[in-house]
Coordinates of C-alpha atoms in Angstrom, one line a residue:
M1 CA 0.0 0.0 0.0
T2 CA 1.4 3.4 -0.9
V3 CA 1.9 6.2 1.5
R4 CA -0.9 8.2 0.0
K5 CA -3.3 5.3 0.3
T6 CA -2.2 4.7 3.8
L7 CA -2.8 8.3 4.8
A8 CA -6.2 8.3 3.0
A9 CA -7.2 5.1 4.9
R10 CA -6.2 6.6 8.2
A11 CA -8.2 9.8 7.4
A12 CA -11.4 7.9 6.4
P13 CA -14.1 9.4 8.6
P14 CA -17.1 8.0 10.3
A15 CA -20.3 9.7 9.1
A16 CA -20.0 12.7 11.4
A17 CA -22.4 15.6 11.0
R18 CA -19.9 18.0 12.5
L19 CA -16.2 18.0 12.1
A20 CA -13.2 20.0 13.4
A21 CA -9.9 20.4 11.6
I22 CA -6.8 21.7 13.3
D23 CA -3.7 22.8 11.5
I24 CA -0.6 23.0 13.8
G25 CA 1.5 25.3 11.7
S26 CA 5.0 26.8 12.2
N27 CA 3.6 30.3 12.8
S28 CA 0.1 29.8 14.0
I29 CA -2.4 27.1 14.9
H30 CA -5.8 27.2 13.1
M31 CA -9.0 25.4 13.8
I32 CA -12.2 25.3 11.7
V33 CA -15.4 23.6 12.8
V34 CA -17.8 22.7 10.0
E35 CA -21.2 21.0 9.6
R36 CA -21.7 18.6 6.7
E37 CA -24.4 19.7 4.3
P38 CA -26.9 17.2 2.7
G39 CA -26.1 18.1 -0.9
G40 CA -22.3 17.8 -0.3
G41 CA -19.9 20.3 1.0
Y42 CA -20.0 21.9 4.4
R43 CA -21.0 25.0 6.4
V44 CA -18.4 26.8 8.6
L45 CA -19.6 27.1 12.2
D46 CA -16.5 28.5 13.9
R47 CA -12.9 29.5 13.2
E48 CA -10.1 30.0 15.8
R49 CA -6.5 31.1 15.4
E50 CA -3.6 31.4 17.8
M51 CA -0.2 32.9 16.8
V52 CA 1.9 30.4 18.8
R53 CA 5.0 30.5 16.5
L54 CA 6.1 27.0 17.2
G55 CA 8.9 27.4 14.7
K56 CA 10.5 30.5 16.2
G57 CA 14.1 29.8 17.0
A58 CA 14.0 26.2 15.9
L59 CA 13.5 27.0 12.2
G60 CA 16.0 29.9 12.2
S61 CA 18.8 28.0 14.0
S62 CA 21.8 26.6 12.3
G63 CA 21.8 23.3 14.1
P64 CA 19.1 20.6 14.2
A65 CA 15.6 22.0 14.7
E66 CA 14.2 21.7 18.2
L67 CA 10.9 23.1 19.5
S68 CA 11.5 25.3 22.6
E69 CA 9.8 24.4 25.9
R70 CA 7.9 27.7 25.9
A71 CA 6.7 27.1 22.3
M72 CA 5.5 23.6 23.2
R73 CA 3.7 25.0 26.3
D74 CA 2.0 27.7 24.3
G75 CA 1.0 25.1 21.7
L76 CA -0.5 22.9 24.3
V77 CA -2.5 25.7 25.8
A78 CA -3.9 26.6 22.4
L79 CA -4.7 23.1 21.4
T80 CA -6.4 22.4 24.7
K81 CA -8.6 25.5 24.2
M82 CA -9.4 24.5 20.6
S83 CA -10.2 20.9 21.3
T84 CA -12.6 22.0 24.1
L85 CA -14.3 24.5 21.7
A86 CA -14.7 21.8 19.1
R87 CA -16.6 19.7 21.5
L88 CA -18.7 22.6 22.7
K89 CA -19.6 23.2 19.0
G90 CA -20.8 19.6 18.7
A91 CA -17.9 18.2 16.7
Q92 CA -18.1 14.5 16.7
R93 CA -14.6 14.1 15.2
T94 CA -11.5 16.3 15.3
V95 CA -8.7 15.8 12.7
A96 CA -5.3 17.5 13.5
V97 CA -2.2 17.8 11.4
A98 CA 1.2 19.3 11.9
T99 CA 3.5 20.9 9.4
S100 CA 7.1 22.1 8.9
A101 CA 8.1 23.1 12.5
V102 CA 6.9 19.8 14.0
R103 CA 8.0 17.8 10.9
E104 CA 11.6 19.0 11.2
A105 CA 12.0 19.2 14.9
K106 CA 13.9 16.3 16.5
N107 CA 11.5 16.6 19.5
G108 CA 8.5 16.9 17.2
E109 CA 7.2 13.4 18.1
E110 CA 7.6 14.2 21.8
F111 CA 5.5 17.3 21.4
L112 CA 2.7 15.3 19.6
A113 CA 2.9 12.7 22.4
R114 CA 2.3 15.5 25.0
V115 CA -0.6 16.8 22.8
R116 CA -2.1 13.3 22.8
A117 CA -1.8 12.9 26.5
Q118 CA -3.2 16.3 27.4
T119 CA -6.0 16.7 24.8
G120 CA -6.6 13.3 23.3
L121 CA -5.8 14.7 19.8
E122 CA -4.1 12.2 17.5
A123 CA -2.2 14.8 15.4
R124 CA -0.1 13.5 12.4
R125 CA 3.0 15.0 10.9
L126 CA 2.5 15.8 7.2
S127 CA 5.1 15.5 4.6
G128 CA 5.6 18.5 2.3
A129 CA 4.0 16.6 -0.6
E130 CA 0.9 15.7 1.5
E131 CA 0.6 19.2 2.7
G132 CA 0.6 20.5 -0.8
R133 CA -2.0 17.9 -1.9
L134 CA -4.4 19.1 0.9
I135 CA -3.8 22.8 0.0
Y136 CA -4.7 22.0 -3.6
L137 CA -8.0 20.3 -2.5
A138 CA -8.9 23.5 -0.5
V139 CA -8.1 25.9 -3.4
R140 CA -9.8 23.7 -6.0
E141 CA -13.0 23.9 -4.0
A142 CA -13.1 27.7 -4.0
V143 CA -11.2 28.8 -7.1
D144 CA -12.1 28.1 -10.7
L145 CA -8.6 26.9 -11.9
G146 CA -9.9 26.7 -15.5
S147 CA -8.0 25.3 -18.4
G148 CA -4.3 25.8 -19.0
T149 CA -1.6 25.8 -16.2
S150 CA -2.3 27.1 -12.7
V151 CA 0.2 27.5 -9.9
I152 CA -0.6 27.7 -6.2
V153 CA 2.0 29.2 -3.8
D154 CA 1.5 28.6 -0.1
V155 CA 4.0 30.6 2.0
G156 CA 3.9 29.2 5.5
G157 CA 6.0 29.9 8.6
G158 CA 8.6 27.1 7.9
S159 CA 8.1 26.1 4.3
T160 CA 6.6 27.1 1.0
E161 CA 4.6 24.7 -1.2
W162 CA 4.7 25.2 -4.9
I163 CA 1.8 23.3 -6.5
T164 CA 1.1 23.0 -10.2
A165 CA -2.1 22.0 -12.0
R166 CA -3.0 21.7 -15.7
N167 CA -6.4 21.6 -17.2
R168 CA -7.9 21.3 -13.7
R169 CA -5.8 18.2 -13.0
F170 CA -3.4 18.1 -10.0
G171 CA 0.2 18.2 -11.2
R172 CA 3.0 18.1 -8.6
V173 CA 4.2 19.6 -5.3
V174 CA 7.6 21.0 -4.5
S175 CA 8.1 21.8 -0.8
V176 CA 10.9 24.2 -0.1
P177 CA 12.2 24.8 3.5
L178 CA 11.7 28.6 3.2
G179 CA 9.0 30.3 5.3
S180 CA 8.3 33.6 6.9
L181 CA 9.6 32.6 10.3
R182 CA 12.7 30.9 8.9
C183 CA 13.6 33.9 6.7
A184 CA 12.8 36.4 9.5
A185 CA 15.8 35.1 11.4
W186 CA 18.0 36.6 8.6
L187 CA 16.6 40.1 9.2
E188 CA 17.7 40.8 12.8
S189 CA 18.1 44.6 12.9
D190 CA 15.1 46.9 13.4
P191 CA 14.4 48.1 10.8
P192 CA 16.4 45.6 8.7
R193 CA 19.5 46.8 7.0
R194 CA 19.4 47.0 3.2
K195 CA 22.3 44.6 2.8
D196 CA 20.5 42.0 4.9
I197 CA 17.3 42.3 2.8
D198 CA 19.4 41.9 -0.4
A199 CA 21.2 38.9 1.1
M200 CA 17.9 37.3 2.0
R201 CA 16.6 37.8 -1.6
R202 CA 19.8 36.2 -3.0
R203 CA 19.4 33.2 -0.7
V204 CA 15.8 32.8 -1.7
R205 CA 16.5 33.1 -5.4
K206 CA 19.3 30.5 -5.1
A207 CA 17.0 28.1 -3.3
I208 CA 14.1 28.3 -5.8
A209 CA 16.2 28.5 -8.9
R210 CA 16.1 24.7 -9.3
I211 CA 12.3 24.9 -9.7
Q212 CA 11.5 25.5 -13.4
P213 CA 8.2 27.4 -13.7
P214 CA 5.8 26.5 -16.5
K215 CA 6.4 28.5 -19.7
K216 CA 2.9 30.0 -19.5
I217 CA 0.9 30.4 -16.3
E218 CA -2.7 31.2 -16.8
R219 CA -3.3 31.9 -13.1
L220 CA -1.3 32.0 -9.9
V221 CA -3.0 31.7 -6.6
A222 CA -1.3 32.7 -3.3
T223 CA -2.8 31.2 -0.2
S224 CA -2.6 31.2 3.6
G225 CA -1.8 33.8 6.3
T226 CA 1.1 35.6 4.8
A227 CA -0.5 36.2 1.4
V228 CA -3.8 37.3 3.0
C229 CA -2.1 39.7 5.4
C230 CA -0.1 41.2 2.5
A231 CA -3.4 41.7 0.5
D232 CA -5.0 43.3 3.6
I233 CA -2.2 45.8 4.1
I234 CA -2.2 46.7 0.4
D235 CA -5.9 47.4 0.6
L236 CA -5.4 49.4 3.8
L237 CA -2.6 51.5 2.3
A238 CA -4.8 52.1 -0.8
G239 CA -7.6 53.4 1.4
A240 CA -9.9 50.5 0.7
D241 CA -12.0 48.6 3.3
W242 CA -9.6 45.7 3.9
K243 CA -12.0 44.0 6.3
A244 CA -14.7 43.8 3.6
S245 CA -12.2 42.1 1.2
T246 CA -11.0 39.4 3.6
G247 CA -12.5 36.0 2.8
V248 CA -13.0 36.6 -0.9
L249 CA -10.8 36.0 -3.9
R250 CA -8.7 39.1 -4.7
E251 CA -6.4 40.0 -7.6
L252 CA -3.2 41.9 -6.9
R253 CA -0.5 43.3 -9.1
T254 CA 3.0 42.1 -8.6
R255 CA 4.2 45.7 -8.5
D256 CA 1.8 46.4 -5.6
L257 CA 3.5 43.6 -3.6
A258 CA 6.9 45.0 -4.5
E259 CA 5.9 48.4 -3.2
L260 CA 4.5 46.8 0.0
C261 CA 7.9 45.2 0.6
A262 CA 9.7 48.5 0.2
H263 CA 7.2 50.2 2.5
L264 CA 7.5 47.6 5.3
A265 CA 11.3 47.7 5.0
R266 CA 11.3 51.3 6.1
L267 CA 9.2 50.7 9.2
K268 CA 10.2 49.5 12.7
R269 CA 8.5 46.4 14.1
K270 CA 6.3 48.4 16.4
Q271 CA 5.1 50.5 13.4
I272 CA 4.3 47.3 11.5
A273 CA 2.5 45.9 14.5
A274 CA 0.4 49.0 14.6
L275 CA -1.0 48.2 11.2
P276 CA -4.5 46.8 11.8
P277 CA -4.2 43.7 9.6
V278 CA -0.9 42.7 11.3
G279 CA -0.8 42.9 15.1
G280 CA 2.1 42.1 17.4
P281 CA 2.9 38.4 16.8
R282 CA 3.0 38.6 13.0
S283 CA 5.0 41.9 13.0
E284 CA 8.3 40.0 13.3
S285 CA 7.8 37.9 10.2
I286 CA 5.5 39.7 7.8
L287 CA 8.3 41.6 6.1
A288 CA 10.2 38.4 5.5
G289 CA 7.0 36.7 4.4
A290 CA 6.2 39.5 1.9
I291 CA 9.7 39.5 0.4
L292 CA 9.6 35.7 0.1
L293 CA 6.2 35.8 -1.6
H294 CA 7.4 38.5 -3.9
E295 CA 10.4 36.4 -4.9
W296 CA 8.1 33.4 -5.7
I297 CA 5.8 35.6 -7.8
R298 CA 8.8 37.1 -9.7
H299 CA 10.1 33.5 -10.3
A300 CA 6.7 32.6 -11.8
G301 CA 7.0 35.6 -14.2
V302 CA 3.4 36.9 -13.8
D303 CA 2.4 40.5 -13.3
R304 CA -0.9 39.7 -11.5
F305 CA -1.9 37.0 -9.1
Q306 CA -4.9 36.1 -7.0
V307 CA -5.1 35.7 -3.2
S308 CA -7.3 33.2 -1.5
D309 CA -7.8 32.5 2.2
R310 CA -8.4 28.8 1.5
A311 CA -5.6 26.8 3.1
L312 CA -4.5 23.6 4.7
R313 CA -7.3 23.4 7.3
E314 CA -10.0 23.5 4.6
G315 CA -8.1 20.8 2.7
V316 CA -8.1 18.6 5.8
V317 CA -11.9 19.1 6.1
L318 CA -12.5 18.1 2.5
D319 CA -10.2 15.1 2.8
A320 CA -11.9 13.9 5.9
L321 CA -15.4 14.4 4.3
G322 CA -14.3 12.2 1.4
A323 CA -13.7 14.7 -1.3
P324 CA -12.4 13.4 -4.7
Q325 CA -8.7 12.9 -4.6
A326 CA -6.3 15.6 -5.9
N327 CA -5.6 13.8 -9.1
A328 CA -9.3 13.8 -10.1
V329 CA -10.5 16.4 -12.5
A330 CA -11.3 19.6 -10.7
P331 CA -14.9 20.9 -11.1
A332 CA -15.1 23.5 -13.9
D333 CA -18.0 25.4 -12.4
V334 CA -16.8 26.4 -8.9
R335 CA -18.3 29.9 -9.3
Q336 CA -21.5 28.6 -10.7
R337 CA -21.9 26.1 -7.9
Q338 CA -21.5 28.8 -5.3
I339 CA -24.2 31.0 -7.0
R340 CA -26.5 28.0 -7.5
K341 CA -26.1 27.0 -3.8
L342 CA -27.2 30.5 -2.8
A343 CA -30.0 30.7 -5.3
E344 CA -31.5 27.4 -4.1
R345 CA -32.1 28.8 -0.7
G346 CA -35.0 30.6 -2.4
E347 CA -36.8 27.5 -3.7
S348 CA -40.0 29.3 -4.7
V349 CA -38.2 31.6 -7.1
V350 CA -35.3 29.6 -8.5
G351 CA -37.3 28.5 -11.5
H352 CA -38.1 32.2 -12.4
G353 CA -34.4 33.0 -11.8
E354 CA -33.4 30.3 -14.3
E355 CA -35.8 31.6 -16.9
T356 CA -34.7 35.2 -16.3
A357 CA -31.0 34.1 -16.7
R358 CA -31.8 32.5 -20.0
L359 CA -33.6 35.5 -21.4
A360 CA -30.9 37.9 -20.0
A361 CA -28.1 35.9 -21.8
R362 CA -30.1 36.0 -25.0
L363 CA -30.8 39.7 -24.7
F364 CA -27.1 40.4 -23.9
D365 CA -26.0 38.5 -27.1
L366 CA -28.5 40.2 -29.3
T367 CA -27.5 43.7 -28.2
Q368 CA -23.8 43.1 -28.3
S369 CA -23.4 46.0 -30.9
L370 CA -25.0 48.4 -28.4
H371 CA -23.0 47.6 -25.2
G372 CA -19.8 46.1 -26.4
M373 CA -19.3 44.0 -23.3
G374 CA -17.7 40.6 -23.1
P375 CA -17.9 37.1 -21.5
R376 CA -17.1 38.2 -18.0
E377 CA -20.0 40.8 -18.0
R378 CA -22.3 38.2 -19.5
E379 CA -21.4 35.9 -16.6
W380 CA -22.1 38.5 -14.0
L381 CA -25.5 39.2 -15.6
G382 CA -26.4 35.5 -15.6
H383 CA -25.5 35.2 -11.9
A384 CA -27.5 38.3 -11.0
A385 CA -30.5 37.1 -13.0
L386 CA -30.5 33.7 -11.2
L387 CA -30.3 35.5 -7.8
H388 CA -32.4 38.6 -8.5
D389 CA -35.3 37.5 -6.3
I390 CA -33.3 35.9 -3.5
G391 CA -34.4 38.8 -1.2
Y392 CA -37.8 37.0 -0.9
L393 CA -36.0 35.0 1.8
V394 CA -36.3 38.1 4.0
D395 CA -39.5 39.8 2.8
Y396 CA -41.3 40.6 -0.5
E397 CA -41.3 44.3 0.3
G398 CA -37.9 45.7 -0.7
H399 CA -36.7 42.3 -1.8
H400 CA -34.2 43.9 -4.2
K401 CA -32.5 45.6 -1.2
H402 CA -32.6 42.4 0.9
G403 CA -31.0 40.6 -2.1
F404 CA -28.2 43.1 -2.1
Y405 CA -27.5 42.5 1.5
L406 CA -27.7 38.6 1.2
I407 CA -25.2 38.6 -1.7
T408 CA -22.7 41.0 -0.2
N409 CA -22.7 38.8 3.0
A410 CA -22.7 35.4 1.2
A411 CA -19.8 32.9 1.0
L412 CA -18.8 33.6 -2.6
D413 CA -15.0 33.2 -2.2
A414 CA -14.6 32.2 -5.8
F415 CA -15.3 35.8 -6.8
D416 CA -13.3 38.9 -6.0
Q417 CA -14.8 41.8 -4.1
R418 CA -15.4 43.9 -7.2
E419 CA -17.4 41.1 -8.9
I420 CA -19.5 40.6 -5.8
E421 CA -20.2 44.3 -5.7
I422 CA -21.4 44.3 -9.3
I423 CA -23.6 41.2 -8.9
A424 CA -25.2 42.6 -5.7
H425 CA -25.9 46.0 -7.3
L426 CA -27.5 44.3 -10.3
V427 CA -29.9 42.6 -8.0
R428 CA -30.4 45.9 -6.1
Y429 CA -31.4 47.6 -9.3
H430 CA -33.4 45.0 -11.1
R431 CA -36.5 46.9 -10.0
G432 CA -37.3 50.1 -8.2
A433 CA -35.0 53.1 -8.5
V434 CA -32.4 53.1 -11.2
P435 CA -28.7 53.5 -10.3
K436 CA -28.0 57.0 -9.0
R437 CA -24.8 58.6 -7.7
K438 CA -26.7 59.9 -4.7
H439 CA -27.0 56.3 -3.5
P440 CA -24.0 55.8 -1.2
A441 CA -23.2 52.2 -2.1
F442 CA -23.4 52.9 -5.8
A443 CA -21.4 56.1 -5.5
A444 CA -18.6 54.1 -3.8
L445 CA -18.1 51.9 -6.9
K446 CA -15.4 52.6 -9.4
P447 CA -16.5 54.4 -12.5
W448 CA -16.2 51.3 -14.6
Q449 CA -18.3 49.3 -12.1
Q450 CA -21.0 52.0 -12.2
R451 CA -21.1 51.9 -16.0
T452 CA -21.3 48.1 -15.9
V453 CA -24.1 48.1 -13.4
T454 CA -26.1 50.8 -15.2
R455 CA -26.0 48.8 -18.5
L456 CA -26.4 45.3 -17.2
S457 CA -29.3 46.3 -14.8
A458 CA -31.2 47.8 -17.8
L459 CA -30.9 44.4 -19.6
L460 CA -31.9 42.5 -16.4
R461 CA -35.1 44.6 -16.0
I462 CA -36.2 43.7 -19.5
A463 CA -35.3 40.0 -19.0
D464 CA -37.2 39.9 -15.7
A465 CA -40.3 41.6 -17.3
L466 CA -40.4 38.9 -20.1
D467 CA -41.1 36.3 -17.4
R468 CA -43.5 38.5 -15.4
S469 CA -46.0 35.7 -15.0
H470 CA -43.3 33.2 -13.8
A471 CA -44.8 30.8 -16.3
R472 CA -41.9 30.6 -18.8
R473 CA -44.2 31.7 -21.7
V474 CA -41.5 33.2 -24.0
D475 CA -40.0 30.7 -26.4
E476 CA -37.5 33.0 -28.1
I477 CA -36.6 36.7 -28.6
Y478 CA -35.0 38.5 -31.5
C479 CA -33.7 42.1 -31.8
A480 CA -33.4 44.4 -34.8
V481 CA -30.8 47.0 -33.7
R482 CA -30.8 50.2 -35.6
A483 CA -29.0 53.6 -35.1
R484 CA -31.6 55.0 -32.8
S485 CA -34.0 52.2 -32.0
V486 CA -34.2 48.6 -30.9
R487 CA -37.1 46.4 -31.9
L488 CA -37.6 43.5 -29.6
E489 CA -39.6 40.6 -31.1
V490 CA -41.0 38.2 -28.5
L491 CA -42.0 34.8 -29.9
S492 CA -44.5 32.7 -27.9
R493 CA -47.3 30.2 -28.4
Y494 CA -49.2 31.8 -25.6
D495 CA -50.7 35.2 -24.7
V496 CA -47.8 37.2 -23.4
S497 CA -49.6 40.5 -23.1
L498 CA -48.6 40.8 -19.4
E499 CA -44.9 40.3 -20.3
L500 CA -45.0 42.8 -23.1
A501 CA -46.7 45.5 -21.1
T502 CA -44.2 45.0 -18.2
A503 CA -41.3 45.2 -20.6
R504 CA -42.7 48.4 -22.1
D505 CA -43.1 49.9 -18.6
R506 CA -39.4 49.1 -17.9
A507 CA -38.1 50.4 -21.2
E508 CA -36.9 53.8 -19.9
P509 CA -33.7 52.6 -18.1
F510 CA -32.8 50.6 -21.2
E511 CA -33.3 53.6 -23.5
E512 CA -31.3 55.9 -21.2
A513 CA -28.4 53.4 -20.8
F514 CA -28.0 52.9 -24.6
G515 CA -29.4 56.1 -26.1
V516 CA -32.1 54.3 -28.2
R517 CA -35.9 53.8 -28.3
L518 CA -37.0 50.4 -27.4
K519 CA -40.1 48.9 -29.1
V520 CA -41.5 45.6 -27.9
R521 CA -44.0 43.4 -29.7
Q522 CA -45.1 39.8 -30.1
G523 CA -43.6 38.2 -33.1
L524 CA -45.5 36.7 -36.1
E525 CA -45.3 33.1 -34.8
K526 CA -48.1 33.7 -32.2

């Protein structure tokens, strides 16, 4: 039996409704408590994190790694607390894993024995390859890796996992003993001297030079605490609401990360600790982590990358719940599945949402010469159409506003914050008032987002009107687009006078958005 099959067999779970997963990392210890959902997947009940820094000292030492007595005591306190909280949350099973610091320490097994004796947790030491496989499972669940080549970079406290995938299939893992804590030991002065930073960069480049990046990388995803903290600081320094962005997929420019490294290098540790996304414990290692991440991104040769907060703990959960193995084909519709899952909470209107989405996509294609938008905008329109009546879950009155709230607070981590804002605003403006700059939330959008919302919401209003009876009476629609007018032909075997009248009533936003007159009539195939 192979090592992978042995580990999978040991991880095979009983049918537990609630599960806790604990990641004993080199920098911090994380726990997530989840509840299995009937249709597959899980719902997060609680998250906990303690910055124990098990690897401090051990990973930066020149001799054999050894966990300090203080680090082990702090780790035991944190794990005792987490195992107790897991039981209080109703977890019937707790899975715990340990990574680089415990993996490398000569007293790592001794520490795990003390954990077992004090808490009852049977934590296992992961190899770098197994750690990378579980990280891939977590990212695959939340990010549409698409076709082509994808790379996942997970910068931890003691090691970095470089994971490749191609055409949604798991490729390989290279685990390199370089992490934020290990590299922080090379930057001793406060603030670090320029020559020490340059020396660190040279050491990192030498260590990763043996890894040949793919010739063309379609997407690079950075995961875990260091990457998320860097993204939060970049948002903070740009004046954005970094808390609102945490937990969703974000896209960053490589040059923004380079500027962050330069900014942090000028600060003392107490100034770094004062930055809200950082805090005291992480202030000693975030500069080293940011530089390390930047070197990996440079090595990949991409000018943009995505940041996801999905990490090892979610991979442990999925593995314990029996998710398909890493070498299985990754689902191609991660984004669609998340939208669908939210839409199905409103069972009474999901059918109308599907029909509105069909009509909206058709209307989008027919009016391409008017709006000039592309596939991504078409996707946003389809998602908003499926969700446009989700606010019925709260109340019929003002359901467009309730829908806006539900979407902005939903677990849509396969989307970045700008996309969520657009989809939520499309739902907000599918009825009632048209988008106006005096509306605070709309005014806060970027100009390109405002233009997108104004145009797509006009299309959504017409598509929604064409299923006014919720009876799916429209078979097909056609458009004749002229310089100053659009004639919309509605083909149906039924009486669609209600749909036609509603579409005419909602024509004004369409006419204002595109500068044309809209004429709606039933086609000749009645």
